CSV table of C-alpha atoms in Angstrom, one decimal:
chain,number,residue,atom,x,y,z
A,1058,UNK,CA,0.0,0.0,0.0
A,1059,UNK,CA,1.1,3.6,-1.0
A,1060,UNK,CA,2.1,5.6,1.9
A,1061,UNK,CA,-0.5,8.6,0.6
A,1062,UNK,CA,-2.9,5.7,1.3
A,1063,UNK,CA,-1.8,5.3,4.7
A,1064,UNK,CA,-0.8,9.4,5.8
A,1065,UNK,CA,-1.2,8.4,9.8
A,1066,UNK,CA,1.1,6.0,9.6
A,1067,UNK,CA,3.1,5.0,13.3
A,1068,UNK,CA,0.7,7.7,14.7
A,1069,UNK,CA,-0.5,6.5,18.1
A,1070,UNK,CA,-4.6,8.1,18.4
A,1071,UNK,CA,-6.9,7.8,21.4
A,1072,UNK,CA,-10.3,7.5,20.6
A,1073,UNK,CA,-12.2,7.8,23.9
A,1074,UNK,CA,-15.9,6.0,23.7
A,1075,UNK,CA,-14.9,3.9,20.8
A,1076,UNK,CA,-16.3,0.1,21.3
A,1077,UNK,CA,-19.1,1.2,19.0
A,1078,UNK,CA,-21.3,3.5,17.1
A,1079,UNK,CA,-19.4,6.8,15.9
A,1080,UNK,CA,-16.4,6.0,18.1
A,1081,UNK,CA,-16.3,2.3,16.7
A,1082,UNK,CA,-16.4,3.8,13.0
A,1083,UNK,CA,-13.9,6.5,13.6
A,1084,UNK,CA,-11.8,3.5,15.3
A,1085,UNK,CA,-11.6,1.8,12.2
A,1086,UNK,CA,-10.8,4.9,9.9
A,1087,UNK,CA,-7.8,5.7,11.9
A,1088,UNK,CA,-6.6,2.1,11.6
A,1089,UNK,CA,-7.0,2.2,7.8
A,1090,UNK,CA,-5.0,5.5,7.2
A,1091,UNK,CA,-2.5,4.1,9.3
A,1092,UNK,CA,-2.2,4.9,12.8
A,1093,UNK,CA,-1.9,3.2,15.8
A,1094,UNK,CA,-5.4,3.2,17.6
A,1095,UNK,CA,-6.3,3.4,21.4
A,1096,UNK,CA,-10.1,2.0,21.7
A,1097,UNK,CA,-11.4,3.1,24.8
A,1098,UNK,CA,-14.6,2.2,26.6
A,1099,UNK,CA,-15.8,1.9,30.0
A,1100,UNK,CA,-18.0,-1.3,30.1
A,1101,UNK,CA,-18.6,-2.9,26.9
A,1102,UNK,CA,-15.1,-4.4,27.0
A,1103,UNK,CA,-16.8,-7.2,24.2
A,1104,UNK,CA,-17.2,-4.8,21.3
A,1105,UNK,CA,-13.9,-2.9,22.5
A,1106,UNK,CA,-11.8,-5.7,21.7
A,1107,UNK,CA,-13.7,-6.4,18.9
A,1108,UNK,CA,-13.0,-3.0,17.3
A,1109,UNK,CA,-9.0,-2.8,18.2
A,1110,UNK,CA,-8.7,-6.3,16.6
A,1111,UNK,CA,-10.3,-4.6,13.2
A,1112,UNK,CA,-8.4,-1.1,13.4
A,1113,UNK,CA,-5.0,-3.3,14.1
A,1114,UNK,CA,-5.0,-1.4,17.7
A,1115,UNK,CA,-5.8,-2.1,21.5
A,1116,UNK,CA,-8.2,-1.4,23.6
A,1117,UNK,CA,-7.9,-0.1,27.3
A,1118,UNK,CA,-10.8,0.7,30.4
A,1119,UNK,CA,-11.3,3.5,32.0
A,1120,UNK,CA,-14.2,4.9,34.1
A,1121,UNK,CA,-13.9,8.6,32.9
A,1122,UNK,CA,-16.3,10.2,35.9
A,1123,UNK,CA,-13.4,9.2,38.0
A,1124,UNK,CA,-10.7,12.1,37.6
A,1125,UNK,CA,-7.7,9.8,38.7
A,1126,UNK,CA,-8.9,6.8,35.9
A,1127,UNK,CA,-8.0,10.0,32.9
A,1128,UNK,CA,-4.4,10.2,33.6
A,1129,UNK,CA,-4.1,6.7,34.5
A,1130,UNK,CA,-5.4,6.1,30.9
A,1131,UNK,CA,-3.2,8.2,29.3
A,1132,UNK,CA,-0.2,6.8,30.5
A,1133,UNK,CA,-1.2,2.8,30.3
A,1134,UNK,CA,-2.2,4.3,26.3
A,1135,UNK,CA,1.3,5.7,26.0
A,1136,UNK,CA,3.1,2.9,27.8
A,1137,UNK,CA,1.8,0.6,25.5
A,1138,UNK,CA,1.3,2.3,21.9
A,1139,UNK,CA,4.1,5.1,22.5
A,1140,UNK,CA,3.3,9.0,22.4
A,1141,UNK,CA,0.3,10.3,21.7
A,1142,UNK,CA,-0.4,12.4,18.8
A,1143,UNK,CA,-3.8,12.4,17.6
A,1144,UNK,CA,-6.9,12.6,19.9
A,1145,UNK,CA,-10.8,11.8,20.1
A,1146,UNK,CA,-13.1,13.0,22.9
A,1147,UNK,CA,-16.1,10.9,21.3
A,1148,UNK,CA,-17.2,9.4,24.5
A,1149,UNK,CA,-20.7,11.0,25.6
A,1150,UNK,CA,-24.3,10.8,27.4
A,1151,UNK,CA,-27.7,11.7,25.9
A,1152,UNK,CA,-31.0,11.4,28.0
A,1153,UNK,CA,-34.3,12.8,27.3
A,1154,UNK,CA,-36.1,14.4,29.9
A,1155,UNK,CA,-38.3,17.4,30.1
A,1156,UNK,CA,-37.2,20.5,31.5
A,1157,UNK,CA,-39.1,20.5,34.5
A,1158,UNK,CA,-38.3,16.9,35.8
A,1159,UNK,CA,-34.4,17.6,35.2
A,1160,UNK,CA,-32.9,16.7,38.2
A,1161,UNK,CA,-29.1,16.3,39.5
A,1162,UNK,CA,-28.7,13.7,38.8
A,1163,UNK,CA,-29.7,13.7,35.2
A,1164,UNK,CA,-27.3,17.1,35.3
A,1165,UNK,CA,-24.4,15.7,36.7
A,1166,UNK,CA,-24.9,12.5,34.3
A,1167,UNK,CA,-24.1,14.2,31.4
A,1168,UNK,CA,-22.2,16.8,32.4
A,1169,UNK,CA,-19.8,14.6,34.1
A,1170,UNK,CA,-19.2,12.8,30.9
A,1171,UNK,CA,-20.1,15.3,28.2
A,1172,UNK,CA,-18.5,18.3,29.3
A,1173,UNK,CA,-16.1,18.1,32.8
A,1174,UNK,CA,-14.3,14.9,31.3
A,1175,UNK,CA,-14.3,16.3,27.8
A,1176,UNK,CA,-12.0,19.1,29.1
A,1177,UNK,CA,-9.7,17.0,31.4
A,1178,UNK,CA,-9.7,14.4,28.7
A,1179,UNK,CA,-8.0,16.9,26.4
A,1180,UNK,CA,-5.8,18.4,29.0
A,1181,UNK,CA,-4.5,15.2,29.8
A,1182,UNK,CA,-4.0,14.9,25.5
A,1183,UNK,CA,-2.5,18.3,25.5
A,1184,UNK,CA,0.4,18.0,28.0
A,1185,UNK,CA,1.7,15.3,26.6
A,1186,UNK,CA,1.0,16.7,23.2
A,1187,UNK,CA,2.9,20.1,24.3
A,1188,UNK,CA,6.1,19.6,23.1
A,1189,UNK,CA,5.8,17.3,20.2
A,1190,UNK,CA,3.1,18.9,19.2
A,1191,UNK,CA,-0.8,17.6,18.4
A,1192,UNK,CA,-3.9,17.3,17.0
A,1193,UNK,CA,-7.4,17.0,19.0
A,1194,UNK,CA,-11.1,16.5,17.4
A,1195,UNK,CA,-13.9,17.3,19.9
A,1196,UNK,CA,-17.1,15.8,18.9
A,1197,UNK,CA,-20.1,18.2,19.7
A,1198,UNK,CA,-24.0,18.3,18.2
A,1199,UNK,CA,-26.4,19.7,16.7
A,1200,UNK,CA,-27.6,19.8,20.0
A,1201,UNK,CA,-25.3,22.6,20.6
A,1202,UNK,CA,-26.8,25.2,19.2
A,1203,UNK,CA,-30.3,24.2,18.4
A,1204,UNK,CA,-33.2,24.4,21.8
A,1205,UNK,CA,-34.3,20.7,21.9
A,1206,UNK,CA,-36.7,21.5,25.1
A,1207,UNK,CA,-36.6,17.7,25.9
A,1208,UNK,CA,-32.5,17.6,26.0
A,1209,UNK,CA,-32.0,20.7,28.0
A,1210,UNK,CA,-28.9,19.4,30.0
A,1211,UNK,CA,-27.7,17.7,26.8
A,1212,UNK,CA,-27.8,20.9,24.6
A,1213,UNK,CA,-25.9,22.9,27.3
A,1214,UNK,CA,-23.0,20.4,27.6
A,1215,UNK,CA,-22.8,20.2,23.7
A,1216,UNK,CA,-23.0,24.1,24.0
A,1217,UNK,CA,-19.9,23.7,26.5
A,1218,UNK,CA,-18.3,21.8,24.3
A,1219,UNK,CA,-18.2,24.2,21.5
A,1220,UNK,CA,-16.6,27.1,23.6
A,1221,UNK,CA,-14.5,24.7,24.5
A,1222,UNK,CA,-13.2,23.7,21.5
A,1223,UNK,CA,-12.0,27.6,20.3
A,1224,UNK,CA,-11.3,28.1,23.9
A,1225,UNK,CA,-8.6,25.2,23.8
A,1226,UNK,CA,-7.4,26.0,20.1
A,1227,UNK,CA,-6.7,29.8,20.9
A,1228,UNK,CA,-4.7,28.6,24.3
A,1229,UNK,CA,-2.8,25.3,23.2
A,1230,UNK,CA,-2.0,27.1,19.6
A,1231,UNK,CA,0.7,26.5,17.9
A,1232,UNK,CA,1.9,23.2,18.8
A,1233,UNK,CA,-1.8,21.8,19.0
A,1234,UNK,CA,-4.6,21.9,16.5
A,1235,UNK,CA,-8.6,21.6,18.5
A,1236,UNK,CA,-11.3,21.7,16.3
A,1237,UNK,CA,-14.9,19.8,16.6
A,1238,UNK,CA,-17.2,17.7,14.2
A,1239,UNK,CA,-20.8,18.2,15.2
A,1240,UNK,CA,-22.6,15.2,13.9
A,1241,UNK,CA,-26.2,16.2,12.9
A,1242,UNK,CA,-28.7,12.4,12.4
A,1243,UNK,CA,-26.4,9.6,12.3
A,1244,UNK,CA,-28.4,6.1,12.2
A,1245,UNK,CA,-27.3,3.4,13.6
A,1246,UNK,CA,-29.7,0.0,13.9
A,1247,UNK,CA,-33.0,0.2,16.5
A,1248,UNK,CA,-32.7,3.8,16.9
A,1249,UNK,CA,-35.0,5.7,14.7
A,1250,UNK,CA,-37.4,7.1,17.6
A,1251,UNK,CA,-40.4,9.4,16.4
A,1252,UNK,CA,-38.3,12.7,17.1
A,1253,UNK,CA,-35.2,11.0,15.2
A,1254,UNK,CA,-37.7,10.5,12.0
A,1255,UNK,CA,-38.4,13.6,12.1
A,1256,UNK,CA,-35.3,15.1,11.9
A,1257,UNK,CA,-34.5,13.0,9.0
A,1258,UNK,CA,-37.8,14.0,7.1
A,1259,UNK,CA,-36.3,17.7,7.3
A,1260,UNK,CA,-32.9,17.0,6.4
A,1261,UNK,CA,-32.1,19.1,3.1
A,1262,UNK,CA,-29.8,15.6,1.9
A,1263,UNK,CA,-33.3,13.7,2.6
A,1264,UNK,CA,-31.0,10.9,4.4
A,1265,UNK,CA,-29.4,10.4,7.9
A,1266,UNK,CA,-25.8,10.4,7.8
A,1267,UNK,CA,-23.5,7.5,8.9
A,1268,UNK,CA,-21.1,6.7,11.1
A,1269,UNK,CA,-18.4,7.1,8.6
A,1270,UNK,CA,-19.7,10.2,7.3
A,1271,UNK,CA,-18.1,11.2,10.8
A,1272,UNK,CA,-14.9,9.1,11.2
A,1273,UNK,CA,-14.5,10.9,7.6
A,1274,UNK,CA,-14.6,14.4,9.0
A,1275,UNK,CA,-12.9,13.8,12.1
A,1276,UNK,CA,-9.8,12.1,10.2
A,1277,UNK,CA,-9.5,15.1,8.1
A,1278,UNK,CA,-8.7,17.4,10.8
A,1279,UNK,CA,-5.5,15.1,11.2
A,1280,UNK,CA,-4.6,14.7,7.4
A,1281,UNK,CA,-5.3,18.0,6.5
A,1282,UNK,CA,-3.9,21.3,6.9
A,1283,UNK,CA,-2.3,22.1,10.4
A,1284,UNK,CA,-3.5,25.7,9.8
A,1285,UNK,CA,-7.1,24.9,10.7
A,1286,UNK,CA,-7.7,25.1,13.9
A,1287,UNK,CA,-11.0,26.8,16.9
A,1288,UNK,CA,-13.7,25.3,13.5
A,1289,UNK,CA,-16.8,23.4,14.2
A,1290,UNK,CA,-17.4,21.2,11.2
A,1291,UNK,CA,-20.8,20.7,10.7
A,1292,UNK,CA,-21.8,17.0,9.5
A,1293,UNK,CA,-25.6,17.0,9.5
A,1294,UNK,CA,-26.7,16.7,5.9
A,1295,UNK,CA,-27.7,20.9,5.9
A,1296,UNK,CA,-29.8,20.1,9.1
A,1297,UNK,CA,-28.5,23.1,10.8
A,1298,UNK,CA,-29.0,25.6,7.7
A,1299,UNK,CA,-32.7,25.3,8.3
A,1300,UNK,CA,-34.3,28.5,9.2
């Protein structure tokens, strides 16, 4: 295989929330262009290994609600696969629940995940990334800008995430690139609710998107130019151009 088919190669990548869905598919890009892939996952250690033996990588546990499990996954990452130079926050919560019934707990269950771990995820990325230098993908939503009343706690965390994002390119500039994909419909099997259906209906591309529509976007924030950096990439079909 022609090294332009393979431009990650000996890359080492950490893909956090990867033993399936977007994470799984983003997993499996990586290994195809090349690099060296880090599958996390918390508790479906099953379809973790399953994905690292088809992206050629590994795959390692970590609860990340517990502060102490982040670093301790970096390091077990780098001990094994050598230092890091691409990462993936991908892993993240979604619960519906209507604004008046929100409690704590459904706060602090997405938050913990979605938007605290999110940034010591990539702090944890960028001081190891610091002198080498690095490249980070965020993955937000559509969520984050548009008012889905029955997500309120999901839409503020996705919200985070997006500040985030330019907040961490403008400060870990010029050694690291940050830059998020905001997936719009992505279908994946047994999850077409009513409210996902309808979304699709009023899709401009009249289809949902993939998970490799993703892994294709996130990928080319580490193949392409190392100029780009603070963008949210859109990947929603025109979703989010609706008026």
């Amino acid at each position: 295989m022609k090294v332009a088919d393979r431009p990650l190669e000996g890359k080492v990548a950490l893909v956090t929330g990867a033993a399936c869905r977007i994470g799984r598919s983003v997993s499996l890009r990586l290994g195809r262009l090349g690099a060296r892939v880090a599958v996390h996952y918390k508790t479906s250690a099953a379809e973790a290994f399953e994905t690292a033996e088809l992206c050629g990588g590994k795959s390692f546990q970590a609860d990340l609600e517990d502060f102490s499990a982040i670093g301790q996954l970096f390091e077990e990452v780098e001990s094994s696969l050598g230092p890091l130079d691409l990462f993936v926050n991908n892993a993240g919560r979604y619960r519906e629940v209507d604004i008046l019934k929100v409690t704590e707990e459904d706060w602090d269950f997405i938050h913990n995940v979605n938007l605290k771990a999110a940034f010591f995820c990539c702090q944890e990325a960028a001081k190891r990334m610091r002198d080498r230098g690095g490249r980070i993908v965020i993955l937000s939503s559509l969520g984050a800008t548009r008012p889905w009343t029955q997500h309120a706690p999901y839409c503020a965390s996705k919200a985070g995430v997006a500040m985030l994002t330019r907040v961490l390119a403008k400060g870990l500039a010029p050694k690291i690139t940050v830059n998020s994909v905001a997936p719009g419909v992505i279908h994946f099997e047994n999850d077409m609710s009513p409210h996902v259906e309808h979304l699709v209906a009023v899709t401009p591309m009249r289809r949902p998107g993939c998970g490799e529509d993703i892994a294709e976007a996130v990928c080319g924030f580490f193949t392409g130019s190392s100029f780009i950096t603070g963008q949210i990439l859109a990947v929603d079909g025109g979703l989010s151009q609706r008026a």
